[in-house]
Amino acid sequence: MPNGTYTGLLGILQRREVHVLPRVNYYLAHWNMMDYTIPVWKNSVLGILSEKASSSQSRTHPLTLQDYIVYTFATFCNQGWLPQALEEKSKILELTKRIFSWFLVINLSTHLVSHMTNTNIESSFNDLKSLLNNTKYQVLVTNGSLSFERIKMEAASLFGDYSSRFQFIPSKERMTAKACWSKKKYAIIESDDRQQASGMRSCLLVRTGSPLFSTWTTNGIVKGFKYKRSFDIGIIKLHERGIIDILKDRWTPYKFAYSNDRNTNAIEFYHVQVLFIFIFLAAIASILICIFENIIFSFRRRCKNKKQIISQQRRQKRLHAKRFLFITQTQLRTLKTSAKVGQLFQ
């Protein structure tokens, strides 16, 4: 105030009605009437604006998570379109999803063509029992092999009804040639290491099912041989140095060496004819639907026109009846007037 007094809280402090004012801001003009303590924090003066949306602004429905999932799935399938609100907010995401969808379609198309042009071998049996029960394969076994004695005993005891389907071949070469080049169906029972070491020089032989039995491969030594311990120590050293594993990896993996060279064949029409059949059927279905829709549209339009014509005819009949009635009444009035005039002249 002009006389140097204050109102409000400062006036209360000036009149010594209170001794402490909590939370006051430092102001140099009030230094002569009160002291300040050590600052607690720094305060600032900000301008706060209140913004209200204009009533003329267009109102858009907010997009939900369900809409986002549906449009994302449609984009991945390379179908459909995006709303303008979602497209403006996520242009980079839209472009990325479009590129991903094209890569996905190309990947599926190439895998489809590769699966249609390649054949996979899926055996209908898992063991010797299912082979004999579910198929008509003849079983070939080499004389003197690892499985010879066991198969010969089991063929007589366990598989008595199928004993005629077992054939024991003198040599592995004859067995492989018979299985590869004969028109009948044959299955070979052979030890895994011999099959891996010999390779597949005749034809492609695929391992199927689980092993019939497993045993250790070792060396046979005559009873009472005094150098047996030396052999055992030497084999242990070879295992410790990893030489046995190196020899197994070098000499026993499968060797794909074909004696009959196979030429690469191009993709023919019968490989992809199923795709064109589906496209052709879809085109026929779309044409039939279009024809059916046109027939329904023309039928409804004809019925609508017929109803309009009938209503117009009824309206015209009503107007004609009213007009005829008006003419008849006018003629009657004219006749009555003429009759009265005639009576007067008489």
CSV table of C-alpha atoms in Angstrom, one decimal:
chain,number,residue,atom,x,y,z
A,1,MET,CA,0.0,0.0,0.0
A,2,PRO,CA,1.2,3.7,-0.4
A,3,ASN,CA,1.8,4.0,3.4
A,4,GLY,CA,4.2,1.1,3.5
A,5,THR,CA,1.8,-1.5,5.0
A,6,TYR,CA,0.9,-4.9,3.5
A,7,THR,CA,-2.2,-6.9,3.3
A,8,GLY,CA,-2.7,-10.6,3.3
A,9,LEU,CA,0.0,-12.9,4.7
A,10,LEU,CA,2.6,-10.2,4.5
A,11,GLY,CA,0.4,-7.9,6.6
A,12,ILE,CA,-0.1,-10.7,9.2
A,13,LEU,CA,3.6,-11.1,9.4
A,14,GLN,CA,4.2,-7.3,9.5
A,15,ARG,CA,1.8,-7.1,12.4
A,16,ARG,CA,3.6,-9.9,14.2
A,17,GLU,CA,0.5,-12.0,14.4
A,18,VAL,CA,2.6,-15.0,13.1
A,19,HIS,CA,6.3,-15.6,13.2
A,20,VAL,CA,6.8,-18.1,10.4
A,21,LEU,CA,5.4,-18.3,6.9
A,22,PRO,CA,6.0,-21.7,5.2
A,23,ARG,CA,6.7,-22.0,1.5
A,24,VAL,CA,7.4,-18.4,0.4
A,25,ASN,CA,9.3,-17.4,-2.7
A,26,TYR,CA,12.4,-15.2,-2.4
A,27,TYR,CA,11.7,-11.6,-3.4
A,28,LEU,CA,14.2,-8.8,-3.1
A,29,ALA,CA,11.5,-6.2,-2.3
A,30,HIS,CA,10.4,-8.1,0.9
A,31,TRP,CA,14.0,-8.2,2.3
A,32,ASN,CA,13.4,-5.2,4.6
A,33,MET,CA,10.5,-6.9,6.4
A,34,MET,CA,11.4,-10.6,6.7
A,35,ASP,CA,14.4,-12.9,6.6
A,36,TYR,CA,14.7,-16.0,4.5
A,37,THR,CA,16.0,-19.4,5.4
A,38,ILE,CA,18.3,-21.6,3.3
A,39,PRO,CA,16.5,-22.5,0.1
A,40,VAL,CA,14.7,-25.8,-0.1
A,41,TRP,CA,14.2,-26.1,-3.8
A,42,LYS,CA,14.2,-23.9,-6.9
A,43,ASN,CA,10.9,-22.8,-8.3
A,44,SER,CA,10.0,-21.4,-11.7
A,45,VAL,CA,7.1,-19.6,-13.2
A,46,LEU,CA,5.6,-21.3,-16.2
A,47,GLY,CA,2.9,-20.4,-18.7
A,48,ILE,CA,0.2,-23.1,-18.9
A,49,LEU,CA,-2.2,-23.1,-21.8
A,50,SER,CA,-5.5,-24.9,-22.0
A,51,GLU,CA,-6.1,-26.4,-25.5
A,52,LYS,CA,-9.6,-27.4,-26.5
A,53,ALA,CA,-10.4,-29.4,-29.7
A,54,SER,CA,-12.5,-27.5,-32.2
A,55,SER,CA,-16.0,-28.8,-32.6
A,56,SER,CA,-15.6,-28.7,-36.4
A,57,GLN,CA,-12.8,-31.3,-36.2
A,58,SER,CA,-13.8,-34.6,-37.8
A,59,ARG,CA,-14.4,-37.4,-35.4
A,60,THR,CA,-12.8,-40.7,-36.2
A,61,HIS,CA,-13.4,-44.0,-34.5
A,62,PRO,CA,-10.4,-45.2,-32.5
A,63,LEU,CA,-8.8,-48.4,-33.8
A,64,THR,CA,-8.8,-51.3,-31.4
A,65,LEU,CA,-6.4,-54.2,-31.0
A,66,GLN,CA,-8.8,-56.5,-32.9
A,67,ASP,CA,-8.8,-54.2,-35.9
A,68,TYR,CA,-5.0,-54.1,-35.8
A,69,ILE,CA,-4.7,-57.9,-35.7
A,70,VAL,CA,-7.2,-58.3,-38.6
A,71,TYR,CA,-5.5,-55.7,-40.8
A,72,THR,CA,-2.0,-57.2,-40.0
A,73,PHE,CA,-3.2,-60.7,-40.9
A,74,ALA,CA,-4.6,-59.3,-44.1
A,75,THR,CA,-1.4,-57.6,-44.9
A,76,PHE,CA,0.7,-60.7,-44.3
A,77,CYS,CA,-1.6,-62.6,-46.7
A,78,ASN,CA,-1.1,-59.7,-49.2
A,79,GLN,CA,-4.9,-59.1,-49.2
A,80,GLY,CA,-7.2,-56.3,-48.2
A,81,TRP,CA,-6.4,-52.6,-47.5
A,82,LEU,CA,-5.6,-50.5,-44.4
A,83,PRO,CA,-7.8,-47.6,-43.1
A,84,GLN,CA,-6.5,-44.2,-43.7
A,85,ALA,CA,-5.9,-43.5,-40.0
A,86,LEU,CA,-3.8,-46.6,-39.5
A,87,GLU,CA,-1.9,-46.1,-42.8
A,88,GLU,CA,-0.9,-42.5,-42.0
A,89,LYS,CA,0.4,-43.5,-38.5
A,90,SER,CA,2.4,-46.5,-39.6
A,91,LYS,CA,3.7,-46.1,-43.1
A,92,ILE,CA,7.1,-47.7,-42.3
A,93,LEU,CA,5.3,-50.7,-40.6
A,94,GLU,CA,3.0,-51.0,-43.6
A,95,LEU,CA,5.9,-51.0,-46.0
A,96,THR,CA,7.8,-53.6,-43.9
A,97,LYS,CA,4.8,-55.9,-43.7
A,98,ARG,CA,4.1,-55.6,-47.4
A,99,ILE,CA,7.7,-56.6,-48.2
A,100,PHE,CA,7.5,-59.4,-45.6
A,101,SER,CA,4.2,-60.7,-47.2
A,102,TRP,CA,5.8,-60.8,-50.6
A,103,PHE,CA,8.8,-62.7,-49.3
A,104,LEU,CA,6.4,-65.1,-47.5
A,105,VAL,CA,4.3,-65.6,-50.7
A,106,ILE,CA,7.5,-66.2,-52.8
A,107,ASN,CA,8.8,-68.6,-50.1
A,108,LEU,CA,5.6,-70.6,-50.0
A,109,SER,CA,5.4,-70.8,-53.8
A,110,THR,CA,9.0,-72.0,-54.1
A,111,HIS,CA,8.5,-74.6,-51.4
A,112,LEU,CA,5.2,-75.7,-53.0
A,113,VAL,CA,6.9,-76.2,-56.4
A,114,SER,CA,9.9,-78.0,-54.8
A,115,HIS,CA,7.5,-80.4,-52.9
A,116,MET,CA,5.5,-81.1,-56.0
A,117,THR,CA,8.6,-81.9,-58.1
A,118,ASN,CA,10.5,-83.9,-55.5
A,119,THR,CA,9.5,-87.3,-54.0
A,120,ASN,CA,10.1,-88.2,-50.4
A,121,ILE,CA,10.5,-91.8,-49.3
A,122,GLU,CA,8.3,-92.7,-46.3
A,123,SER,CA,8.4,-96.3,-45.2
A,124,SER,CA,5.3,-98.1,-44.1
A,125,PHE,CA,7.2,-100.1,-41.5
A,126,ASN,CA,9.3,-99.5,-38.4
A,127,ASP,CA,10.7,-102.9,-37.6
A,128,LEU,CA,11.0,-106.4,-39.0
A,129,LYS,CA,7.6,-107.4,-37.6
A,130,SER,CA,5.7,-104.5,-39.2
A,131,LEU,CA,7.7,-105.0,-42.5
A,132,LEU,CA,6.4,-108.6,-42.7
A,133,ASN,CA,2.8,-107.8,-41.6
A,134,ASN,CA,2.2,-104.5,-43.5
A,135,THR,CA,4.2,-105.1,-46.8
A,136,LYS,CA,5.0,-107.7,-49.3
A,137,TYR,CA,8.8,-107.1,-49.4
A,138,GLN,CA,11.2,-110.0,-49.7
A,139,VAL,CA,13.9,-109.9,-47.1
A,140,LEU,CA,17.5,-110.4,-48.3
A,141,VAL,CA,20.3,-111.4,-45.9
A,142,THR,CA,24.0,-112.2,-46.7
A,143,ASN,CA,25.4,-115.5,-45.6
A,144,GLY,CA,27.8,-115.2,-42.7
A,145,SER,CA,26.9,-111.6,-41.9
A,146,LEU,CA,26.2,-110.2,-38.5
A,147,SER,CA,22.5,-110.8,-38.8
A,148,PHE,CA,22.6,-114.1,-40.5
A,149,GLU,CA,22.5,-116.5,-37.5
A,150,ARG,CA,19.9,-114.4,-35.6
A,151,ILE,CA,17.6,-113.9,-38.6
A,152,LYS,CA,17.8,-117.6,-39.5
A,153,MET,CA,16.8,-118.6,-36.0
A,154,GLU,CA,14.0,-116.0,-35.7
A,155,ALA,CA,12.7,-116.8,-39.1
A,156,ALA,CA,12.0,-120.4,-38.1
A,157,SER,CA,10.7,-119.7,-34.6
A,158,LEU,CA,9.1,-116.2,-34.5
A,159,PHE,CA,8.3,-115.7,-38.1
A,160,GLY,CA,7.3,-119.2,-39.2
A,161,ASP,CA,4.4,-118.0,-41.4
A,162,TYR,CA,6.8,-115.6,-43.2
A,163,SER,CA,9.8,-117.9,-43.5
A,164,SER,CA,9.4,-118.2,-47.2
A,165,ARG,CA,10.0,-114.5,-47.6
A,166,PHE,CA,13.5,-114.6,-46.3
A,167,GLN,CA,16.3,-115.2,-48.9
A,168,PHE,CA,19.9,-115.8,-47.9
A,169,ILE,CA,22.3,-114.6,-50.6
A,170,PRO,CA,26.0,-115.9,-50.8
A,171,SER,CA,27.6,-112.4,-51.4
A,172,LYS,CA,26.8,-108.8,-50.7
A,173,GLU,CA,27.3,-107.8,-54.4
A,174,ARG,CA,24.7,-110.2,-55.6
A,175,MET,CA,22.3,-109.2,-52.8
A,176,THR,CA,22.7,-105.5,-53.7
A,177,ALA,CA,22.3,-106.1,-57.4
A,178,LYS,CA,19.2,-108.1,-56.8
A,179,ALA,CA,17.7,-105.4,-54.6
A,180,CYS,CA,18.5,-102.6,-57.0
A,181,TRP,CA,17.8,-104.0,-60.4
A,182,SER,CA,15.0,-106.5,-59.9
A,183,LYS,CA,11.4,-105.5,-60.5
A,184,LYS,CA,10.3,-107.1,-57.3
A,185,LYS,CA,10.3,-105.4,-53.9
A,186,TYR,CA,13.2,-106.3,-51.7
A,187,ALA,CA,14.4,-105.2,-48.2
A,188,ILE,CA,18.1,-105.7,-47.2
A,189,ILE,CA,19.2,-106.5,-43.7
A,190,GLU,CA,22.8,-105.5,-43.3
A,191,SER,CA,25.1,-104.2,-40.6
A,192,ASP,CA,25.5,-100.4,-40.5
A,193,ASP,CA,29.3,-100.2,-40.7
A,194,ARG,CA,29.5,-102.5,-43.8
A,195,GLN,CA,26.8,-100.6,-45.6
A,196,GLN,CA,28.5,-97.3,-44.8
A,197,ALA,CA,31.9,-98.5,-45.9
A,198,SER,CA,30.7,-100.0,-49.1
A,199,GLY,CA,28.7,-96.9,-50.0
A,200,MET,CA,25.9,-96.8,-52.6
A,201,ARG,CA,27.6,-97.4,-55.9
A,202,SER,CA,24.7,-99.4,-57.3
A,203,CYS,CA,21.6,-97.6,-56.3
A,204,LEU,CA,20.2,-95.4,-53.5
A,205,LEU,CA,19.6,-97.4,-50.4
A,206,VAL,CA,17.8,-95.6,-47.5
A,207,ARG,CA,17.9,-96.7,-43.9
A,208,THR,CA,14.4,-97.2,-42.5
A,209,GLY,CA,13.0,-98.1,-39.2
A,210,SER,CA,14.8,-98.8,-35.9
A,211,PRO,CA,17.8,-101.2,-35.6
A,212,LEU,CA,16.9,-104.9,-35.2
A,213,PHE,CA,19.6,-105.3,-32.5
A,214,SER,CA,22.9,-103.6,-31.5
A,215,THR,CA,26.2,-105.1,-30.4
A,216,TRP,CA,29.8,-104.1,-30.0
A,217,THR,CA,32.3,-104.5,-32.8
A,218,THR,CA,35.5,-106.0,-31.5
A,219,ASN,CA,38.4,-108.3,-32.4
A,220,GLY,CA,38.3,-112.1,-31.9
A,221,ILE,CA,41.4,-113.7,-30.2
A,222,VAL,CA,42.0,-117.3,-29.6
A,223,LYS,CA,41.6,-118.5,-26.0
A,224,GLY,CA,44.7,-118.2,-23.9
A,225,PHE,CA,46.5,-115.9,-26.3
A,226,LYS,CA,49.3,-114.3,-24.2
A,227,TYR,CA,49.4,-111.0,-26.1
A,228,LYS,CA,45.7,-110.2,-25.5
A,229,ARG,CA,46.5,-107.5,-23.0
A,230,SER,CA,48.8,-105.8,-25.5
A,231,PHE,CA,45.9,-105.6,-27.9
A,232,ASP,CA,43.6,-104.2,-25.3
A,233,ILE,CA,46.1,-101.5,-24.2
A,234,GLY,CA,46.7,-100.5,-27.8
A,235,ILE,CA,43.0,-100.2,-28.6
A,236,ILE,CA,42.5,-98.1,-25.4
A,237,LYS,CA,45.4,-95.8,-26.5
A,238,LEU,CA,43.8,-95.4,-29.9
A,239,HIS,CA,40.5,-94.4,-28.3
A,240,GLU,CA,42.2,-92.0,-26.0
A,241,ARG,CA,44.0,-90.2,-28.9
A,242,GLY,CA,40.8,-90.2,-30.9
A,243,ILE,CA,42.2,-92.2,-33.8
A,244,ILE,CA,39.3,-94.6,-33.8
A,245,ASP,CA,36.8,-91.7,-34.2
A,246,ILE,CA,38.9,-90.3,-37.0
A,247,LEU,CA,39.0,-93.6,-38.9
A,248,LYS,CA,35.2,-94.0,-38.4
A,249,ASP,CA,34.5,-90.5,-39.7
A,250,ARG,CA,36.9,-91.0,-42.7
A,251,TRP,CA,35.9,-94.5,-43.9
A,252,THR,CA,32.4,-95.2,-42.7
A,253,PRO,CA,30.2,-92.2,-43.7
A,254,TYR,CA,27.7,-92.7,-46.5
A,255,LYS,CA,29.2,-92.3,-50.0
A,256,PHE,CA,26.8,-91.3,-52.6
A,257,ALA,CA,28.5,-92.6,-55.8
A,258,TYR,CA,25.9,-93.5,-58.4
A,259,SER,CA,26.8,-95.6,-61.4
A,260,ASN,CA,23.8,-94.4,-63.3
A,261,ASP,CA,24.0,-90.6,-64.0
A,262,ARG,CA,20.7,-88.8,-63.5
A,263,ASN,CA,20.0,-85.8,-65.6
A,264,THR,CA,18.1,-82.9,-64.2
A,265,ASN,CA,14.6,-82.6,-65.6
A,266,ALA,CA,12.8,-79.4,-66.1
A,267,ILE,CA,9.5,-78.7,-64.4
A,268,GLU,CA,6.7,-80.0,-66.6
A,269,PHE,CA,3.1,-79.0,-66.7
A,270,TYR,CA,1.9,-82.0,-64.9
A,271,HIS,CA,4.0,-81.0,-61.9
A,272,VAL,CA,2.0,-77.8,-61.4
A,273,GLN,CA,-1.3,-78.7,-63.1
A,274,VAL,CA,-3.0,-78.8,-59.7
A,275,LEU,CA,-2.4,-75.1,-59.2
A,276,PHE,CA,-3.9,-74.3,-62.6
A,277,ILE,CA,-6.8,-76.6,-61.9
A,278,PHE,CA,-7.6,-74.7,-58.7
A,279,ILE,CA,-7.3,-71.4,-60.6
A,280,PHE,CA,-9.5,-72.6,-63.4
A,281,LEU,CA,-12.1,-73.9,-60.9
A,282,ALA,CA,-12.0,-70.5,-59.0
A,283,ALA,CA,-12.5,-68.7,-62.3
A,284,ILE,CA,-15.5,-70.9,-63.2
A,285,ALA,CA,-17.0,-70.4,-59.7
A,286,SER,CA,-16.6,-66.6,-60.0
A,287,ILE,CA,-18.2,-66.6,-63.4
A,288,LEU,CA,-21.1,-68.7,-62.2
A,289,ILE,CA,-21.5,-66.4,-59.2
A,290,CYS,CA,-21.5,-63.3,-61.5
A,291,ILE,CA,-24.1,-64.9,-63.8
A,292,PHE,CA,-26.3,-65.9,-60.8
A,293,GLU,CA,-26.1,-62.3,-59.4
A,294,ASN,CA,-27.0,-60.8,-62.8
A,295,ILE,CA,-30.0,-63.2,-63.1
A,296,ILE,CA,-31.2,-62.3,-59.6
A,297,PHE,CA,-30.7,-58.6,-60.3
A,298,SER,CA,-32.6,-58.7,-63.6
A,299,PHE,CA,-35.4,-60.8,-62.1
A,300,ARG,CA,-35.8,-58.3,-59.2
A,301,ARG,CA,-35.6,-55.4,-61.6
A,302,ARG,CA,-38.3,-57.0,-63.8
A,303,CYS,CA,-40.5,-57.7,-60.8
A,304,LYS,CA,-40.0,-54.1,-59.7
A,305,ASN,CA,-40.9,-52.7,-63.1
A,306,LYS,CA,-43.9,-55.0,-63.3
A,307,LYS,CA,-45.2,-53.7,-60.0
A,308,GLN,CA,-44.6,-50.1,-61.1
A,309,ILE,CA,-46.6,-50.8,-64.4
A,310,ILE,CA,-49.4,-52.4,-62.5
A,311,SER,CA,-49.6,-49.5,-60.0
A,312,GLN,CA,-49.6,-47.0,-62.9
A,313,GLN,CA,-52.4,-48.9,-64.7
A,314,ARG,CA,-54.5,-49.0,-61.5
A,315,ARG,CA,-53.9,-45.3,-61.0
A,316,GLN,CA,-54.9,-44.6,-64.6
A,317,LYS,CA,-58.1,-46.7,-64.2
A,318,ARG,CA,-59.0,-44.8,-61.1
A,319,LEU,CA,-58.5,-41.5,-62.9
A,320,HIS,CA,-60.5,-42.7,-65.9
A,321,ALA,CA,-63.4,-43.9,-63.6
A,322,LYS,CA,-63.5,-40.5,-61.8
A,323,ARG,CA,-63.5,-38.7,-65.1
A,324,PHE,CA,-66.3,-40.9,-66.5
A,325,LEU,CA,-68.3,-40.4,-63.4
A,326,PHE,CA,-67.8,-36.6,-63.7
A,327,ILE,CA,-68.9,-36.7,-67.4
A,328,THR,CA,-72.0,-38.7,-66.6
A,329,GLN,CA,-73.1,-36.4,-63.9
A,330,THR,CA,-72.5,-33.4,-66.2
A,331,GLN,CA,-74.6,-35.0,-69.0
A,332,LEU,CA,-77.4,-35.8,-66.5
A,333,ARG,CA,-77.5,-32.2,-65.4
A,334,THR,CA,-77.5,-31.0,-69.0
A,335,LEU,CA,-80.4,-33.3,-69.8
A,336,LYS,CA,-82.4,-32.1,-66.8
A,337,THR,CA,-81.8,-28.5,-67.8
A,338,SER,CA,-82.9,-29.2,-71.4
A,339,ALA,CA,-86.0,-30.9,-70.2
A,340,LYS,CA,-87.0,-28.0,-68.0
A,341,VAL,CA,-86.4,-25.5,-70.8
A,342,GLY,CA,-88.6,-27.7,-73.1
A,343,GLN,CA,-91.4,-27.7,-70.6
A,344,LEU,CA,-91.3,-23.9,-70.4
A,345,PHE,CA,-91.5,-23.5,-74.1
A,346,GLN,CA,-94.5,-25.8,-74.3
